[in-house]
PDB file of C-alpha atoms in Angstrom:
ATOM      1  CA  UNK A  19     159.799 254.790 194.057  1.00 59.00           C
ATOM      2  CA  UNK A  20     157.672 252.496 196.356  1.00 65.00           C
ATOM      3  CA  UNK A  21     158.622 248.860 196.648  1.00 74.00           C
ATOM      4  CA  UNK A  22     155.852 246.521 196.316  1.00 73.00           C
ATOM      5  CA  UNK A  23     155.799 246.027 200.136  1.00 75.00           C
ATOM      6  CA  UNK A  24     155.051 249.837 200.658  1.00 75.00           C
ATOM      7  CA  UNK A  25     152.650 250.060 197.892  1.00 74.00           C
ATOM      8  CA  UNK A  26     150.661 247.093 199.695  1.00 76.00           C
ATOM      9  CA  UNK A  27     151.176 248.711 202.881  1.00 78.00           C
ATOM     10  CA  UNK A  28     149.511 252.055 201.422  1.00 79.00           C
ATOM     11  CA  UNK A  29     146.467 250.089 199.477  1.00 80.00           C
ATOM     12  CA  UNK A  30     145.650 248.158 203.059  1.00 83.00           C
ATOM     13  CA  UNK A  31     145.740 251.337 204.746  1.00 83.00           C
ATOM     14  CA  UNK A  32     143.178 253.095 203.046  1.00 82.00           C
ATOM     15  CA  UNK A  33     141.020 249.970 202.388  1.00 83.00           C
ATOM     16  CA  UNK A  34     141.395 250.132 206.660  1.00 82.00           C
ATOM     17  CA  UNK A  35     140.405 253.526 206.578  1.00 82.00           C
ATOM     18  CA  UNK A  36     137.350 253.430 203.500  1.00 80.00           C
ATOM     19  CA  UNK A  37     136.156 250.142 206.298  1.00 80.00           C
ATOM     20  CA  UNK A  38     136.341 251.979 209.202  1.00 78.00           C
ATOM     21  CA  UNK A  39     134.303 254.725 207.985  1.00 75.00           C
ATOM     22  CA  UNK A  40     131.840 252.972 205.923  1.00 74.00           C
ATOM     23  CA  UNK A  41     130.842 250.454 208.963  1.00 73.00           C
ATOM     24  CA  UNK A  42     130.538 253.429 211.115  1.00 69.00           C
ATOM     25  CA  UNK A  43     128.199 255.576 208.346  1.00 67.00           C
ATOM     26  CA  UNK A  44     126.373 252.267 207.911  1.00 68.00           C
ATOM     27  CA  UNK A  45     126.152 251.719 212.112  1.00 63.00           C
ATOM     28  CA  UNK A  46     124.634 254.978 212.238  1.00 62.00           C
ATOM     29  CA  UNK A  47     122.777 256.074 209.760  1.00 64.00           C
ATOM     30  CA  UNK A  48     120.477 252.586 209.546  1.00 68.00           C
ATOM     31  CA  UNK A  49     117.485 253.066 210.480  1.00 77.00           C
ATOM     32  CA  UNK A  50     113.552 253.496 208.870  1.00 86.00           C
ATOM     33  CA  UNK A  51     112.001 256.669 208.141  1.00 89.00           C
ATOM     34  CA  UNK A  52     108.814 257.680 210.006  1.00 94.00           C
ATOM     35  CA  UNK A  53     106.410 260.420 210.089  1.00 95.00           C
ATOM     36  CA  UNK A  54     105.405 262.451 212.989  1.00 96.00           C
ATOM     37  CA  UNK A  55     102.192 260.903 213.423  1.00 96.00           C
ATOM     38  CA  UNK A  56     103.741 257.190 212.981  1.00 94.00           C
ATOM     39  CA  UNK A  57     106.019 258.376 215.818  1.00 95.00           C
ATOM     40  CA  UNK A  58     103.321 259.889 218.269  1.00 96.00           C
ATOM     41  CA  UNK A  59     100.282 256.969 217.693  1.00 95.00           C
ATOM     42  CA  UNK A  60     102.869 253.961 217.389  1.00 92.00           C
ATOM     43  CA  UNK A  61     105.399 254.546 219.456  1.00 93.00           C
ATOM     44  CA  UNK A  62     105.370 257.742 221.734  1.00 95.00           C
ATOM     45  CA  UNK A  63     101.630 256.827 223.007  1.00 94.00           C
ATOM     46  CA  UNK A  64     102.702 253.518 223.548  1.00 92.00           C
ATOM     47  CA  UNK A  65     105.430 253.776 225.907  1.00 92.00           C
ATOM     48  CA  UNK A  66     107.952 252.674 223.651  1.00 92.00           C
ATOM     49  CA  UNK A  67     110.546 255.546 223.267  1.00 93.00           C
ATOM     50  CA  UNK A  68     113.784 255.220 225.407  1.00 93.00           C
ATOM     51  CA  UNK A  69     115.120 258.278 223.964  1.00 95.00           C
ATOM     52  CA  UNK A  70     115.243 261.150 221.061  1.00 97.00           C
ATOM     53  CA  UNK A  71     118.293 262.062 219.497  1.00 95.00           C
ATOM     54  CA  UNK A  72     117.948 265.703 217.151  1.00 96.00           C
ATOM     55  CA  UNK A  73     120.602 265.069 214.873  1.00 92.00           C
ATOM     56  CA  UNK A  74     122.316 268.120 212.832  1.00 92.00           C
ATOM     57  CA  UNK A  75     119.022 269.601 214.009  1.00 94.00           C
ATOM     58  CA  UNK A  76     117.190 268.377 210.662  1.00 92.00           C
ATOM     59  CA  UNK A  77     115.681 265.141 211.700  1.00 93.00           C
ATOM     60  CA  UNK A  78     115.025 262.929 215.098  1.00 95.00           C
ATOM     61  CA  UNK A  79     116.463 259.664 215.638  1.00 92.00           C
ATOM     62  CA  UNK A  80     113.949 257.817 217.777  1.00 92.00           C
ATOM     63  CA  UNK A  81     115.682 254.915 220.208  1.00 90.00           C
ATOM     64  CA  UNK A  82     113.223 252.439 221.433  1.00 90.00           C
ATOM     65  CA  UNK A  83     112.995 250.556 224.651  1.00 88.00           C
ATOM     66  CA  UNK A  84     112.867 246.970 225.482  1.00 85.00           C
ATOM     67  CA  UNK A  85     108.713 247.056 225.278  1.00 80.00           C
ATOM     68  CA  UNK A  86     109.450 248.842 221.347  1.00 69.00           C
ATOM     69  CA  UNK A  87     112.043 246.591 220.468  1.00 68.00           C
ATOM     70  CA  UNK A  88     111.831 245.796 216.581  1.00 63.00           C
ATOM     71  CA  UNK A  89     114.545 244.439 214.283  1.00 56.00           C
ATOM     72  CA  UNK A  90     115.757 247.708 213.449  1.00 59.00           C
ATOM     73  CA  UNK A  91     114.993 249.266 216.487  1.00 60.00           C
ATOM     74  CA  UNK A  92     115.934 252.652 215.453  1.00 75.00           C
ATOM     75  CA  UNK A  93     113.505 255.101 213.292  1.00 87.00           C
ATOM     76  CA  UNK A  94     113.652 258.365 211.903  1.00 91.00           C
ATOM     77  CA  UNK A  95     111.620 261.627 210.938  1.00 94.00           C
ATOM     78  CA  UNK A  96     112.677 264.867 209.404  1.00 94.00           C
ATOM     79  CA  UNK A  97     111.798 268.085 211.833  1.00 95.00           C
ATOM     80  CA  UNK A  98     110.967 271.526 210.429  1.00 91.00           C
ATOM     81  CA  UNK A  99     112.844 273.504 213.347  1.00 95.00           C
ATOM     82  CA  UNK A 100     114.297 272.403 217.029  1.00 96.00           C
ATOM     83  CA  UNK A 101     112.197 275.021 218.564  1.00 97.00           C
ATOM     84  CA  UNK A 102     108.620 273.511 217.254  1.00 96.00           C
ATOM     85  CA  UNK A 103     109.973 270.185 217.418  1.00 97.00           C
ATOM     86  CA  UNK A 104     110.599 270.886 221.313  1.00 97.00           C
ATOM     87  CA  UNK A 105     107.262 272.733 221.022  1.00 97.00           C
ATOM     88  CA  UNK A 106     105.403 270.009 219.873  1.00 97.00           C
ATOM     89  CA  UNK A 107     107.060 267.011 221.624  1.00 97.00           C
ATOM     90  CA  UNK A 108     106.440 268.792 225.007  1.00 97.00           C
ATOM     91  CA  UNK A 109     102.913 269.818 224.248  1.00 97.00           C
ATOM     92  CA  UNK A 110     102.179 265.588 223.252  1.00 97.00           C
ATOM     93  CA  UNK A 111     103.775 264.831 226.184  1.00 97.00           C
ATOM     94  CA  UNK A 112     101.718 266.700 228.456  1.00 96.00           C
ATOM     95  CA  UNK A 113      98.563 265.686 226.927  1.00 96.00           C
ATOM     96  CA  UNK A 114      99.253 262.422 227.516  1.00 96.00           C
ATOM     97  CA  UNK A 115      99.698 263.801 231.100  1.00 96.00           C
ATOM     98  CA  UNK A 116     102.962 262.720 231.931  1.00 94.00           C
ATOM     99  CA  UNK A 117     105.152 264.433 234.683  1.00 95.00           C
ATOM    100  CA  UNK A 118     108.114 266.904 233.326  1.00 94.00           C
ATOM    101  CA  UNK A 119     110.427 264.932 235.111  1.00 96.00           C
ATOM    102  CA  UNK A 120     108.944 261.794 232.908  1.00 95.00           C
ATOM    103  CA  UNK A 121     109.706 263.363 229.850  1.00 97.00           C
ATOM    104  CA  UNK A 122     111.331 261.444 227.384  1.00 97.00           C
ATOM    105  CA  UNK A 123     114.984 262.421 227.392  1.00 97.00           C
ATOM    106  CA  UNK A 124     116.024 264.710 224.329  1.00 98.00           C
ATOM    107  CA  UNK A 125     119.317 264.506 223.421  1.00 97.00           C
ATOM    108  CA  UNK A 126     121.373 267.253 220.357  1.00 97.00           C
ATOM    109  CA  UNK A 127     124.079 265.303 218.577  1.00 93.00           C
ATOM    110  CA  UNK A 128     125.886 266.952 216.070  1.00 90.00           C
ATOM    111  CA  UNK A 129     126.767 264.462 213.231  1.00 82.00           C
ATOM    112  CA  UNK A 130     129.418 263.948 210.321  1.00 73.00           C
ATOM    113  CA  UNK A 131     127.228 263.585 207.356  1.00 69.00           C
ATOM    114  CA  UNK A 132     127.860 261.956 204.492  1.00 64.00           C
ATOM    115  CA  UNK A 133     126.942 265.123 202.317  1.00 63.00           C
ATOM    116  CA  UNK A 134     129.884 266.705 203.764  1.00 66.00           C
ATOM    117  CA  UNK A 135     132.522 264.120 204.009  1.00 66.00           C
ATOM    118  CA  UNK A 136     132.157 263.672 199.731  1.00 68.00           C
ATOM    119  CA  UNK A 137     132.329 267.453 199.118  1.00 73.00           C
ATOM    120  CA  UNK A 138     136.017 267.592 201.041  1.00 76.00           C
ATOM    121  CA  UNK A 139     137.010 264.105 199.610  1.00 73.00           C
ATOM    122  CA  UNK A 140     138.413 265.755 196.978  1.00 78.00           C
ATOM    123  CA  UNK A 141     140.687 268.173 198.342  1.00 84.00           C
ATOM    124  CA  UNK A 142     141.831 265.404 200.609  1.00 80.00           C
ATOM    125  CA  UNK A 143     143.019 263.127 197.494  1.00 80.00           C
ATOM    126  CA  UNK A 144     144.329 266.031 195.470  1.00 86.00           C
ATOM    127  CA  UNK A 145     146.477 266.631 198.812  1.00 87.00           C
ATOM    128  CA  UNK A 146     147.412 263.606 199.123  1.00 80.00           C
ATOM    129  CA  UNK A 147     148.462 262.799 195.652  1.00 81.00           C
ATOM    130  CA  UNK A 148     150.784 265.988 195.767  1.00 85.00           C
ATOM    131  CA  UNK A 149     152.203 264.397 198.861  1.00 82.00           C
ATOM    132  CA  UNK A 150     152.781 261.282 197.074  1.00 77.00           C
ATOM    133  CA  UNK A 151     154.909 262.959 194.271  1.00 79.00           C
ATOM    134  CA  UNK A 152     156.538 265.456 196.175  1.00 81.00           C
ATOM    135  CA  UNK A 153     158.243 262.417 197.861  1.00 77.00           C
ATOM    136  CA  UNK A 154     158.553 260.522 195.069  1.00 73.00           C
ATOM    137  CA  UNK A 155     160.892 263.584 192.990  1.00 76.00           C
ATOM    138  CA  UNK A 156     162.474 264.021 196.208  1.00 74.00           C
ATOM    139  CA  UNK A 157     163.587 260.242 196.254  1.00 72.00           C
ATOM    140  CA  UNK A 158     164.287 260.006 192.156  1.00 71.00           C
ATOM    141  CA  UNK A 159     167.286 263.401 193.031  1.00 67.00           C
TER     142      UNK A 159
END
């Protein structure tokens, strides 16, 4: 059986753990959701994009430069597809005649989502626990 000392070593552990990956879902997935229009009039227009991020390739993560700089400073919108995303982002951009080379960087990140971390969450503590008393008959023989 675990002594108190290893049970308190376990429960800090996965509090550690549960921290380390709650900051980091919270870190990235803040943010305000915008439309497409919002985006293009209020910010793309403006000057005021540093960068695009297509995340998962379901929705754009917008990072603003100094000039867009807001409290959160990074907004959101759900795309339909990459390709008329890319369609449509290059076809604003060149009405707004700006150079190819100008382009506002687009970058393809491929995300954990939250979605899918919960659905094996599960499996993992059903593992685990079997773990757990695997060891434990092995150390009651």
């Amino acid at each position: 059986p675990l002594n108190n000392d290893d049970r308190n070593r376990l429960i800090l552990g996965g509090l550690g753990v549960v921290s380390v990956i709650g900051f980091y879902l919270y870190i990235e997935m803040k943010g305000k959701e915008i439309t497409w229009k919002d985006f293009l009039h209020n910010y793309l227009i403006n000057g005021k994009v540093e960068k695009l991020e297509v995340v998962n390739k379901k929705f754009v993560r917008v990072k603003l430069n100094s000039e867009g700089y807001s409290d959160s400073n990074s907004f959101w919108f759900n795309i339909g597809s990459v390709d008329s995303f890319e369609r449509n982002i290059e076809n604003a951009q060149i009405d707004m005649n700006i150079e190819p080379q100008n382009f506002v960087p687009v970058i393809y990140k491929t995300e954990l989502e939250l979605s899918s971390f919960s659905s094996i969450l599960p499996t993992i503590l059903i593992i685990g626990f079997l773990m757990f008393m695997m060891k434990r008959s092995a150390e009651m023989m």
